[in-house]
Amino acid sequence: MSAIEETIATAIQKADSSYFFENYNKQAKAVLKALDQEGYKVVPKMASPKQIEAGTAAISRGRVRPQDLVHTIYAIMIAAGEK
């Protein structure tokens, strides 16, 4: 089982305390909260125009190591995709 699967399974187990009338909204919120606490974000597969704009704006001029540039752009695009 992957780390993300384990995180989701644990969150559902903690949220599901009854056998009947499960509160799936409560379970969904618990999963998203657990993922956030583990450093994950759920984002669309395709970047939104807002994310693309934020990523483009993050491109700096001058001498920047490629991995630093990609890290910055990625973090800014993820943050722009959050609601």
mmCIF file with all atom_site columns, C-alpha atoms in Angstrom:
data_model
loop_
_atom_site.group_PDB
_atom_site.id
_atom_site.type_symbol
_atom_site.label_atom_id
_atom_site.label_alt_id
_atom_site.label_comp_id
_atom_site.label_asym_id
_atom_site.label_entity_id
_atom_site.label_seq_id
_atom_site.pdbx_PDB_ins_code
_atom_site.Cartn_x
_atom_site.Cartn_y
_atom_site.Cartn_z
_atom_site.occupancy
_atom_site.B_iso_or_equiv
_atom_site.pdbx_formal_charge
_atom_site.auth_seq_id
_atom_site.auth_comp_id
_atom_site.auth_asym_id
_atom_site.auth_atom_id
_atom_site.pdbx_PDB_model_num
ATOM 1  C CA . MET A 1 1  ? 0.000   0.000  0.000   1.00 0.00 ? 1  MET A CA 1
ATOM 2  C CA . SER A 1 2  ? 1.367   3.423  -0.943  1.00 0.00 ? 2  SER A CA 1
ATOM 3  C CA . ALA A 1 3  ? 1.758   6.230  1.571   1.00 0.00 ? 3  ALA A CA 1
ATOM 4  C CA . ILE A 1 4  ? -1.159  8.152  0.092   1.00 0.00 ? 4  ILE A CA 1
ATOM 5  C CA . GLU A 1 5  ? -3.401  5.064  0.188   1.00 0.00 ? 5  GLU A CA 1
ATOM 6  C CA . GLU A 1 6  ? -2.472  4.525  3.825   1.00 0.00 ? 6  GLU A CA 1
ATOM 7  C CA . THR A 1 7  ? -3.258  8.172  4.626   1.00 0.00 ? 7  THR A CA 1
ATOM 8  C CA . ILE A 1 8  ? -6.680  7.931  2.962   1.00 0.00 ? 8  ILE A CA 1
ATOM 9  C CA . ALA A 1 9  ? -7.511  4.599  4.602   1.00 0.00 ? 9  ALA A CA 1
ATOM 10 C CA . THR A 1 10 ? -6.575  5.913  8.044   1.00 0.00 ? 10 THR A CA 1
ATOM 11 C CA . ALA A 1 11 ? -8.626  9.083  7.577   1.00 0.00 ? 11 ALA A CA 1
ATOM 12 C CA . ILE A 1 12 ? -11.717 7.128  6.513   1.00 0.00 ? 12 ILE A CA 1
ATOM 13 C CA . GLN A 1 13 ? -11.310 4.702  9.400   1.00 0.00 ? 13 GLN A CA 1
ATOM 14 C CA . LYS A 1 14 ? -11.097 7.574  11.901  1.00 0.00 ? 14 LYS A CA 1
ATOM 15 C CA . ALA A 1 15 ? -14.107 9.370  10.388  1.00 0.00 ? 15 ALA A CA 1
ATOM 16 C CA . ASP A 1 16 ? -16.346 6.289  10.104  1.00 0.00 ? 16 ASP A CA 1
ATOM 17 C CA . SER A 1 17 ? -17.607 5.533  13.600  1.00 0.00 ? 17 SER A CA 1
ATOM 18 C CA . SER A 1 18 ? -20.962 3.979  12.740  1.00 0.00 ? 18 SER A CA 1
ATOM 19 C CA . TYR A 1 19 ? -22.308 1.093  10.702  1.00 0.00 ? 19 TYR A CA 1
ATOM 20 C CA . PHE A 1 20 ? -25.380 2.892  9.404   1.00 0.00 ? 20 PHE A CA 1
ATOM 21 C CA . PHE A 1 21 ? -26.010 6.315  7.923   1.00 0.00 ? 21 PHE A CA 1
ATOM 22 C CA . GLU A 1 22 ? -22.381 7.028  7.168   1.00 0.00 ? 22 GLU A CA 1
ATOM 23 C CA . ASN A 1 23 ? -21.532 10.684 6.815   1.00 0.00 ? 23 ASN A CA 1
ATOM 24 C CA . TYR A 1 24 ? -19.586 10.675 3.556   1.00 0.00 ? 24 TYR A CA 1
ATOM 25 C CA . ASN A 1 25 ? -19.049 14.431 3.665   1.00 0.00 ? 25 ASN A CA 1
ATOM 26 C CA . LYS A 1 26 ? -17.371 13.978 7.042   1.00 0.00 ? 26 LYS A CA 1
ATOM 27 C CA . GLN A 1 27 ? -15.216 11.200 5.576   1.00 0.00 ? 27 GLN A CA 1
ATOM 28 C CA . ALA A 1 28 ? -14.252 13.322 2.563   1.00 0.00 ? 28 ALA A CA 1
ATOM 29 C CA . LYS A 1 29 ? -13.275 16.240 4.811   1.00 0.00 ? 29 LYS A CA 1
ATOM 30 C CA . ALA A 1 30 ? -11.240 13.889 6.996   1.00 0.00 ? 30 ALA A CA 1
ATOM 31 C CA . VAL A 1 31 ? -9.372  12.567 3.949   1.00 0.00 ? 31 VAL A CA 1
ATOM 32 C CA . LEU A 1 32 ? -8.580  16.044 2.648   1.00 0.00 ? 32 LEU A CA 1
ATOM 33 C CA . LYS A 1 33 ? -7.444  17.173 6.105   1.00 0.00 ? 33 LYS A CA 1
ATOM 34 C CA . ALA A 1 34 ? -5.215  14.101 6.506   1.00 0.00 ? 34 ALA A CA 1
ATOM 35 C CA . LEU A 1 35 ? -3.695  14.613 3.055   1.00 0.00 ? 35 LEU A CA 1
ATOM 36 C CA . ASP A 1 36 ? -2.993  18.270 3.852   1.00 0.00 ? 36 ASP A CA 1
ATOM 37 C CA . GLN A 1 37 ? -1.329  17.314 7.132   1.00 0.00 ? 37 GLN A CA 1
ATOM 38 C CA . GLU A 1 38 ? 0.903   14.851 5.248   1.00 0.00 ? 38 GLU A CA 1
ATOM 39 C CA . GLY A 1 39 ? 1.923   17.540 2.744   1.00 0.00 ? 39 GLY A CA 1
ATOM 40 C CA . TYR A 1 40 ? -0.330  16.545 -0.160  1.00 0.00 ? 40 TYR A CA 1
ATOM 41 C CA . LYS A 1 41 ? -2.710  18.688 -2.178  1.00 0.00 ? 41 LYS A CA 1
ATOM 42 C CA . VAL A 1 42 ? -5.425  17.465 -4.502  1.00 0.00 ? 42 VAL A CA 1
ATOM 43 C CA . VAL A 1 43 ? -5.255  19.468 -7.711  1.00 0.00 ? 43 VAL A CA 1
ATOM 44 C CA . PRO A 1 44 ? -6.671  19.041 -11.215 1.00 0.00 ? 44 PRO A CA 1
ATOM 45 C CA . LYS A 1 45 ? -4.540  17.202 -13.781 1.00 0.00 ? 45 LYS A CA 1
ATOM 46 C CA . MET A 1 46 ? -4.526  20.267 -16.001 1.00 0.00 ? 46 MET A CA 1
ATOM 47 C CA . ALA A 1 47 ? -3.408  23.637 -14.692 1.00 0.00 ? 47 ALA A CA 1
ATOM 48 C CA . SER A 1 48 ? -6.052  26.336 -14.634 1.00 0.00 ? 48 SER A CA 1
ATOM 49 C CA . PRO A 1 49 ? -5.445  29.689 -16.346 1.00 0.00 ? 49 PRO A CA 1
ATOM 50 C CA . LYS A 1 50 ? -4.918  31.168 -12.871 1.00 0.00 ? 50 LYS A CA 1
ATOM 51 C CA . GLN A 1 51 ? -2.218  28.574 -12.107 1.00 0.00 ? 51 GLN A CA 1
ATOM 52 C CA . ILE A 1 52 ? -0.515  29.097 -15.449 1.00 0.00 ? 52 ILE A CA 1
ATOM 53 C CA . GLU A 1 53 ? -0.522  32.854 -14.894 1.00 0.00 ? 53 GLU A CA 1
ATOM 54 C CA . ALA A 1 54 ? 0.956   32.429 -11.404 1.00 0.00 ? 54 ALA A CA 1
ATOM 55 C CA . GLY A 1 55 ? 3.624   30.036 -12.679 1.00 0.00 ? 55 GLY A CA 1
ATOM 56 C CA . THR A 1 56 ? 4.553   32.343 -15.523 1.00 0.00 ? 56 THR A CA 1
ATOM 57 C CA . ALA A 1 57 ? 4.802   35.303 -13.142 1.00 0.00 ? 57 ALA A CA 1
ATOM 58 C CA . ALA A 1 58 ? 7.173   33.278 -10.939 1.00 0.00 ? 58 ALA A CA 1
ATOM 59 C CA . ILE A 1 59 ? 9.758   32.940 -13.690 1.00 0.00 ? 59 ILE A CA 1
ATOM 60 C CA . SER A 1 60 ? 12.682  35.058 -12.632 1.00 0.00 ? 60 SER A CA 1
ATOM 61 C CA . ARG A 1 61 ? 15.295  36.611 -14.825 1.00 0.00 ? 61 ARG A CA 1
ATOM 62 C CA . GLY A 1 62 ? 19.006  36.107 -14.495 1.00 0.00 ? 62 GLY A CA 1
ATOM 63 C CA . ARG A 1 63 ? 21.025  33.207 -13.197 1.00 0.00 ? 63 ARG A CA 1
ATOM 64 C CA . VAL A 1 64 ? 18.804  30.703 -11.471 1.00 0.00 ? 64 VAL A CA 1
ATOM 65 C CA . ARG A 1 65 ? 19.439  27.008 -11.048 1.00 0.00 ? 65 ARG A CA 1
ATOM 66 C CA . PRO A 1 66 ? 16.805  25.117 -13.065 1.00 0.00 ? 66 PRO A CA 1
ATOM 67 C CA . GLN A 1 67 ? 15.740  22.990 -10.081 1.00 0.00 ? 67 GLN A CA 1
ATOM 68 C CA . ASP A 1 68 ? 15.206  26.110 -7.962  1.00 0.00 ? 68 ASP A CA 1
ATOM 69 C CA . LEU A 1 69 ? 13.130  27.686 -10.704 1.00 0.00 ? 69 LEU A CA 1
ATOM 70 C CA . VAL A 1 70 ? 10.969  24.579 -11.145 1.00 0.00 ? 70 VAL A CA 1
ATOM 71 C CA . HIS A 1 71 ? 10.492  24.262 -7.369  1.00 0.00 ? 71 HIS A CA 1
ATOM 72 C CA . THR A 1 72 ? 9.327   27.875 -7.112  1.00 0.00 ? 72 THR A CA 1
ATOM 73 C CA . ILE A 1 73 ? 7.001   27.658 -10.089 1.00 0.00 ? 73 ILE A CA 1
ATOM 74 C CA . TYR A 1 74 ? 5.491   24.364 -8.877  1.00 0.00 ? 74 TYR A CA 1
ATOM 75 C CA . ALA A 1 75 ? 4.828   25.683 -5.360  1.00 0.00 ? 75 ALA A CA 1
ATOM 76 C CA . ILE A 1 76 ? 3.245   28.876 -6.679  1.00 0.00 ? 76 ILE A CA 1
ATOM 77 C CA . MET A 1 77 ? 1.054   27.006 -9.168  1.00 0.00 ? 77 MET A CA 1
ATOM 78 C CA . ILE A 1 78 ? -0.171  24.594 -6.481  1.00 0.00 ? 78 ILE A CA 1
ATOM 79 C CA . ALA A 1 79 ? -0.986  27.503 -4.151  1.00 0.00 ? 79 ALA A CA 1
ATOM 80 C CA . ALA A 1 80 ? -2.855  29.277 -6.969  1.00 0.00 ? 80 ALA A CA 1
ATOM 81 C CA . GLY A 1 81 ? -4.968  26.137 -7.484  1.00 0.00 ? 81 GLY A CA 1
ATOM 82 C CA . GLU A 1 82 ? -6.148  25.980 -3.876  1.00 0.00 ? 82 GLU A CA 1
ATOM 83 C CA . LYS A 1 83 ? -9.600  27.230 -3.061  1.00 0.00 ? 83 LYS A CA 1
#
